[in-house]
Amino acid sequence: MKKIMLIIAMLMLVGCSSPKGNDAKVEETNKAEATTATDDKVYKVGILQFAQHGSLDNCRTGVIEGLKEAGFEEGKNLEIDYQNAQADMGINSQIADSFVSNKYDMIISIATPSAMAAYNAAMNTDIPVIYTAVTDPVEAQLATEDGKSVGNITGTSDVLPVDAQLKLIREMLPDAKNVGILHTSSEANSDSMLATYKEIAPKYNFEIVDEAINTTSDIPLATDNILTKVDVMTNLLDNTVVNSLPQILDKANAKKIPIYGSEIEQVRIGCIGSEGIEYISLGNQTGKMAAKVLKGEAKASEMPFETILEPNLYLNKKVADNLGVTLSDALTGRATELFEEISAPEAK
């Protein structure tokens, strides 16, 4: 009898332990499937670009390249919804809101107005915002004075090397006195850079003459007005102004007044020179920052914004010849790129 009871007890013990073993195997299988599902995830990213011009287009190209180099590629594990606000603040906000409504995994914003709109739209969500081509993240209230993020947002700054630009202008135009700057009164990045120009200009015996605009329609009259007061003009990273640069160049060329650009594309299409940044590289840097966040290697809120510290010298010999400006061997020798022709802006 004791033997029978012992056998029954053993059978009951085996029966109780068996499901636990099965549960453990099921749990391990589920974990493996979850890992596979995560690895196979297609990340949905919204790219919000404020305006259509060469520097911001290059930024977008660089962002996509940077993401790809870090393992995120369209058609494989990345789905990109690219939207352009065409420099319209209302459309800009609508696009940002739509990205949040669609619960994208990330918003990448190109230019200051788009970064501000994206952050405002995503502020109460867990959607990270990565920006690029934001001249002054502190002035735009996207970062604190020490460079830290104000929330779930980070990115790269295209702050201008103003001192280097003014030094270049003085080297090329020793007799120039008044430097003209067109700027959009509602763009935080323009206000910040204009203040920097005014602060540094006396070091090179320049006076800054500025003319504010509100919309693209203000450009023709503002350009005509400022050209009567200046010897030379220089561009900020002002999206509304850069969007109308071909029109501004036409008017300045007619009066033989040189215009200096803020980056390579502006020199390519007719500015005489620039101590500026190269936007594909800036975008690439941004794409790699975005990849770290998508991989979970870092949180946007924990990443200080980054900048490209060394400017590049770009010169356009054709423009210089047309304006009667001599490019010294020293200048052409250190130029990152010397353009021999003027290229029309690409049709978009």
XYZ file of C-alpha atoms in Angstrom:
348
model
C 0.000 0.000 0.000
C 2.822 2.348 0.933
C 4.487 1.581 -2.406
C 1.284 2.479 -4.306
C 0.924 5.786 -2.422
C 4.580 6.619 -3.096
C 4.123 5.996 -6.834
C 0.997 8.218 -6.926
C 2.862 11.012 -5.120
C 5.719 10.795 -7.603
C 3.323 10.943 -10.536
C 1.619 14.024 -9.059
C 4.988 15.726 -8.563
C 5.971 15.110 -12.190
C 2.597 16.351 -13.388
C 2.946 19.598 -11.438
C 6.467 20.335 -12.647
C 5.838 19.628 -16.309
C 3.659 22.705 -17.090
C 6.210 24.951 -15.411
C 8.869 23.628 -17.738
C 6.584 24.226 -20.712
C 5.807 27.752 -19.470
C 9.507 28.509 -19.262
C 10.023 27.306 -22.825
C 7.053 29.381 -24.034
C 8.421 32.432 -22.206
C 11.851 31.975 -23.815
C 10.227 31.585 -27.237
C 8.162 34.743 -26.722
C 11.286 36.668 -25.740
C 13.080 35.461 -28.855
C 10.127 36.433 -31.035
C 9.969 39.853 -29.365
C 13.668 40.399 -30.061
C 13.197 39.413 -33.684
C 10.182 41.687 -34.027
C 12.181 44.611 -32.635
C 15.053 43.918 -35.023
C 12.635 43.771 -37.944
C 10.821 46.984 -37.037
C 10.341 49.610 -39.730
C 10.850 53.015 -38.119
C 8.594 55.816 -39.322
C 10.302 59.209 -39.400
C 8.795 62.515 -40.455
C 11.168 65.069 -41.992
C 9.891 68.637 -41.813
C 11.845 71.116 -43.960
C 10.911 74.775 -43.668
C 11.827 76.013 -47.159
C 13.069 74.836 -50.538
C 16.630 75.947 -51.220
C 20.026 74.380 -51.774
C 21.453 74.485 -48.258
C 18.401 72.903 -46.621
C 18.108 70.354 -49.442
C 21.734 69.406 -48.827
C 20.984 69.075 -45.137
C 18.199 66.601 -45.907
C 20.491 64.610 -48.208
C 23.097 64.459 -45.464
C 20.569 63.367 -42.833
C 19.423 60.444 -44.967
C 23.051 59.478 -45.691
C 23.915 59.635 -41.994
C 20.957 57.429 -41.077
C 21.942 54.920 -43.746
C 25.563 54.791 -42.596
C 24.264 54.064 -39.085
C 22.034 51.207 -40.268
C 18.692 52.851 -41.095
C 17.794 52.662 -44.779
C 14.627 53.500 -46.681
C 12.965 50.417 -48.105
C 14.461 48.204 -45.410
C 13.924 49.369 -41.840
C 13.096 53.029 -42.412
C 10.026 54.818 -43.777
C 10.406 58.579 -44.349
C 7.557 61.037 -44.765
C 9.194 64.172 -46.192
C 7.186 67.395 -46.105
C 8.205 70.945 -47.089
C 6.463 73.962 -45.578
C 7.527 76.271 -48.450
C 8.425 78.964 -45.882
C 4.796 79.176 -44.703
C 4.552 79.269 -40.895
C 0.964 77.998 -40.871
C 1.748 75.011 -43.079
C 4.872 74.432 -41.006
C 2.790 73.958 -37.838
C 0.193 71.813 -39.621
C 2.853 69.382 -40.842
C 4.366 69.106 -37.363
C 0.929 68.399 -35.884
C 0.251 65.725 -38.507
C 3.511 63.930 -37.700
C 2.500 63.814 -34.042
C -1.041 62.656 -34.884
C 0.413 59.810 -36.949
C 2.571 58.814 -33.949
C 5.813 58.682 -35.882
C 8.865 57.282 -34.136
C 10.790 60.515 -34.663
C 10.545 63.965 -36.220
C 13.606 65.409 -37.953
C 13.287 69.147 -38.531
C 15.369 71.238 -40.904
C 15.738 74.977 -40.058
C 14.795 76.930 -36.954
C 11.068 77.537 -37.600
C 10.516 73.829 -38.276
C 12.455 72.796 -35.168
C 10.343 75.106 -33.007
C 7.092 73.880 -34.566
C 8.076 70.225 -34.193
C 9.079 70.646 -30.560
C 5.861 72.473 -29.700
C 3.789 69.779 -31.396
C 5.616 66.841 -29.793
C 6.222 68.395 -26.375
C 3.611 66.315 -24.516
C 4.445 63.052 -26.288
C 7.351 60.622 -26.234
C 8.288 61.441 -29.860
C 11.903 62.679 -30.053
C 12.733 65.666 -32.249
C 16.143 65.925 -33.935
C 16.920 69.230 -35.637
C 19.511 70.558 -38.044
C 20.310 73.970 -39.549
C 19.275 75.763 -36.361
C 21.622 78.699 -36.038
C 21.051 79.503 -32.368
C 19.283 76.739 -30.387
C 19.492 78.839 -27.215
C 17.802 81.863 -28.799
C 15.172 79.532 -30.270
C 14.560 78.157 -26.747
C 15.523 74.631 -27.769
C 18.583 74.484 -25.518
C 19.877 76.066 -22.344
C 22.871 78.395 -22.138
C 25.191 75.462 -21.426
C 24.008 73.575 -24.531
C 21.724 71.084 -22.809
C 18.328 70.210 -24.238
C 15.148 71.770 -22.860
C 13.242 68.543 -23.508
C 13.082 65.524 -25.791
C 14.960 67.357 -28.538
C 18.528 67.785 -29.803
C 20.406 68.263 -33.066
C 23.005 70.359 -34.848
C 23.604 74.082 -35.168
C 24.767 75.849 -38.331
C 26.035 78.879 -36.463
C 27.891 81.197 -38.825
C 31.643 81.911 -38.503
C 30.941 85.651 -38.506
C 34.452 86.754 -37.592
C 35.951 84.700 -40.433
C 33.362 86.069 -42.884
C 34.063 89.708 -42.015
C 37.796 89.066 -42.190
C 37.320 87.597 -45.686
C 35.294 90.597 -46.852
C 37.927 93.009 -45.551
C 40.696 91.027 -47.246
C 38.905 91.056 -50.591
C 37.402 94.563 -50.391
C 39.874 96.787 -48.502
C 37.938 99.997 -49.243
C 34.444 98.779 -48.274
C 32.707 100.515 -45.372
C 29.034 99.533 -45.159
C 27.920 95.895 -45.123
C 24.266 95.285 -45.881
C 22.167 92.482 -44.375
C 18.599 91.570 -45.276
C 16.788 89.618 -42.569
C 13.366 88.305 -41.655
C 12.129 89.966 -38.479
C 10.310 86.825 -37.286
C 13.246 84.395 -37.571
C 15.046 83.880 -34.257
C 18.213 82.693 -35.984
C 18.403 85.889 -38.037
C 18.032 88.125 -34.989
C 20.833 86.265 -33.238
C 23.257 86.389 -36.169
C 22.507 90.042 -36.928
C 23.425 90.920 -33.341
C 26.693 89.002 -33.709
C 27.546 90.825 -36.944
C 26.915 94.191 -35.307
C 29.099 93.228 -32.363
C 32.085 92.078 -34.452
C 31.880 94.546 -37.391
C 33.843 97.387 -35.684
C 36.835 95.036 -35.334
C 37.176 95.206 -39.147
C 36.068 98.851 -39.497
C 32.681 97.944 -40.943
C 29.251 99.369 -40.248
C 26.295 97.007 -40.558
C 23.272 98.346 -42.423
C 20.260 96.056 -42.034
C 16.840 95.964 -43.634
C 14.030 93.881 -42.137
C 11.385 92.031 -44.123
C 8.326 90.022 -43.111
C 7.496 87.996 -46.214
C 8.924 87.168 -49.631
C 6.856 89.932 -51.186
C 8.913 92.489 -49.239
C 12.173 91.373 -50.876
C 12.215 93.528 -54.066
C 11.632 96.879 -52.352
C 13.889 96.049 -49.395
C 16.696 95.018 -51.756
C 16.398 98.178 -53.843
C 16.483 100.246 -50.680
C 19.493 98.615 -49.020
C 21.570 98.615 -52.219
C 21.571 102.428 -52.158
C 23.297 102.401 -48.758
C 25.977 99.712 -48.895
C 29.258 98.734 -50.573
C 28.768 95.010 -50.106
C 26.154 92.582 -48.761
C 26.379 89.367 -46.773
C 23.740 86.725 -46.168
C 22.559 85.271 -42.929
C 21.111 81.783 -42.739
C 17.724 83.412 -43.261
C 15.355 81.061 -45.052
C 13.086 83.702 -46.594
C 16.029 85.728 -47.894
C 17.983 82.732 -49.194
C 14.822 81.488 -50.922
C 14.840 84.752 -52.938
C 18.604 84.936 -53.459
C 18.567 84.763 -57.302
C 16.352 87.859 -57.396
C 18.587 89.687 -54.903
C 21.705 88.742 -56.876
C 20.244 90.119 -60.089
C 19.628 93.495 -58.465
C 23.050 93.595 -56.779
C 24.923 92.581 -59.942
C 23.257 95.407 -61.852
C 24.823 97.830 -59.359
C 28.160 95.929 -59.183
C 27.717 95.251 -55.478
C 29.202 91.934 -54.283
C 27.146 89.583 -52.145
C 28.805 87.091 -49.806
C 27.021 83.852 -49.070
C 26.729 81.817 -45.905
C 27.478 78.411 -47.446
C 28.603 76.592 -50.581
C 25.333 76.554 -52.570
C 24.993 80.328 -52.410
C 28.490 80.733 -53.854
C 27.736 78.181 -56.541
C 24.748 80.203 -57.800
C 26.348 83.649 -57.741
C 27.667 84.913 -54.414
C 31.314 85.952 -54.647
C 32.535 83.988 -51.649
C 31.817 82.540 -48.228
C 33.497 81.410 -45.055
C 30.748 78.940 -44.328
C 29.743 75.419 -43.580
C 28.988 72.495 -45.844
C 25.428 71.320 -45.254
C 25.675 67.724 -46.405
C 28.273 67.157 -43.677
C 26.068 68.924 -41.125
C 23.105 66.769 -42.133
C 25.215 63.618 -41.989
C 26.237 64.471 -38.442
C 22.560 64.988 -37.586
C 21.513 61.683 -39.142
C 23.996 59.817 -36.974
C 22.653 61.554 -33.871
C 19.138 60.522 -34.890
C 20.283 56.915 -35.366
C 21.602 56.783 -31.798
C 18.177 57.774 -30.503
C 16.344 55.255 -32.711
C 18.691 52.497 -31.524
C 18.063 53.406 -27.906
C 21.734 54.202 -27.347
C 20.880 57.693 -26.112
C 17.902 59.910 -25.387
C 17.496 63.186 -27.220
C 16.973 64.920 -23.881
C 20.424 63.768 -22.751
C 22.357 64.862 -25.860
C 23.730 68.430 -26.105
C 23.422 70.018 -29.542
C 26.480 69.818 -31.797
C 28.145 72.165 -34.282
C 30.702 72.045 -37.082
C 33.552 74.143 -35.756
C 35.783 74.697 -38.799
C 34.440 76.852 -41.679
C 35.309 76.225 -45.314
C 36.288 78.912 -47.808
C 34.284 78.928 -51.048
C 34.992 81.377 -53.892
C 33.432 82.065 -57.287
C 36.026 83.317 -59.766
C 33.437 84.080 -62.450
C 31.537 86.398 -60.112
C 34.777 88.066 -59.004
C 35.776 88.676 -62.638
C 32.338 90.124 -63.429
C 32.611 92.528 -60.487
C 36.255 93.454 -61.084
C 37.443 91.883 -57.820
C 40.869 90.255 -57.831
C 41.267 86.921 -56.063
C 44.779 86.633 -54.647
C 46.795 83.448 -54.926
C 46.692 83.190 -51.145
C 42.882 83.145 -51.204
C 42.479 80.707 -54.063
C 45.187 78.513 -52.587
C 43.312 77.941 -49.346
C 39.834 77.710 -50.875
C 37.995 74.462 -50.248
C 36.300 74.949 -53.599
C 36.818 77.507 -56.378
C 33.937 77.819 -58.827
C 34.778 78.888 -62.364
C 31.160 79.361 -63.468
C 27.809 80.483 -62.072
C 25.265 77.674 -61.829
C 21.553 78.341 -61.987
C 19.611 77.095 -58.946
C 18.244 73.609 -59.502
C 14.541 73.429 -60.294
C 12.619 71.649 -57.542
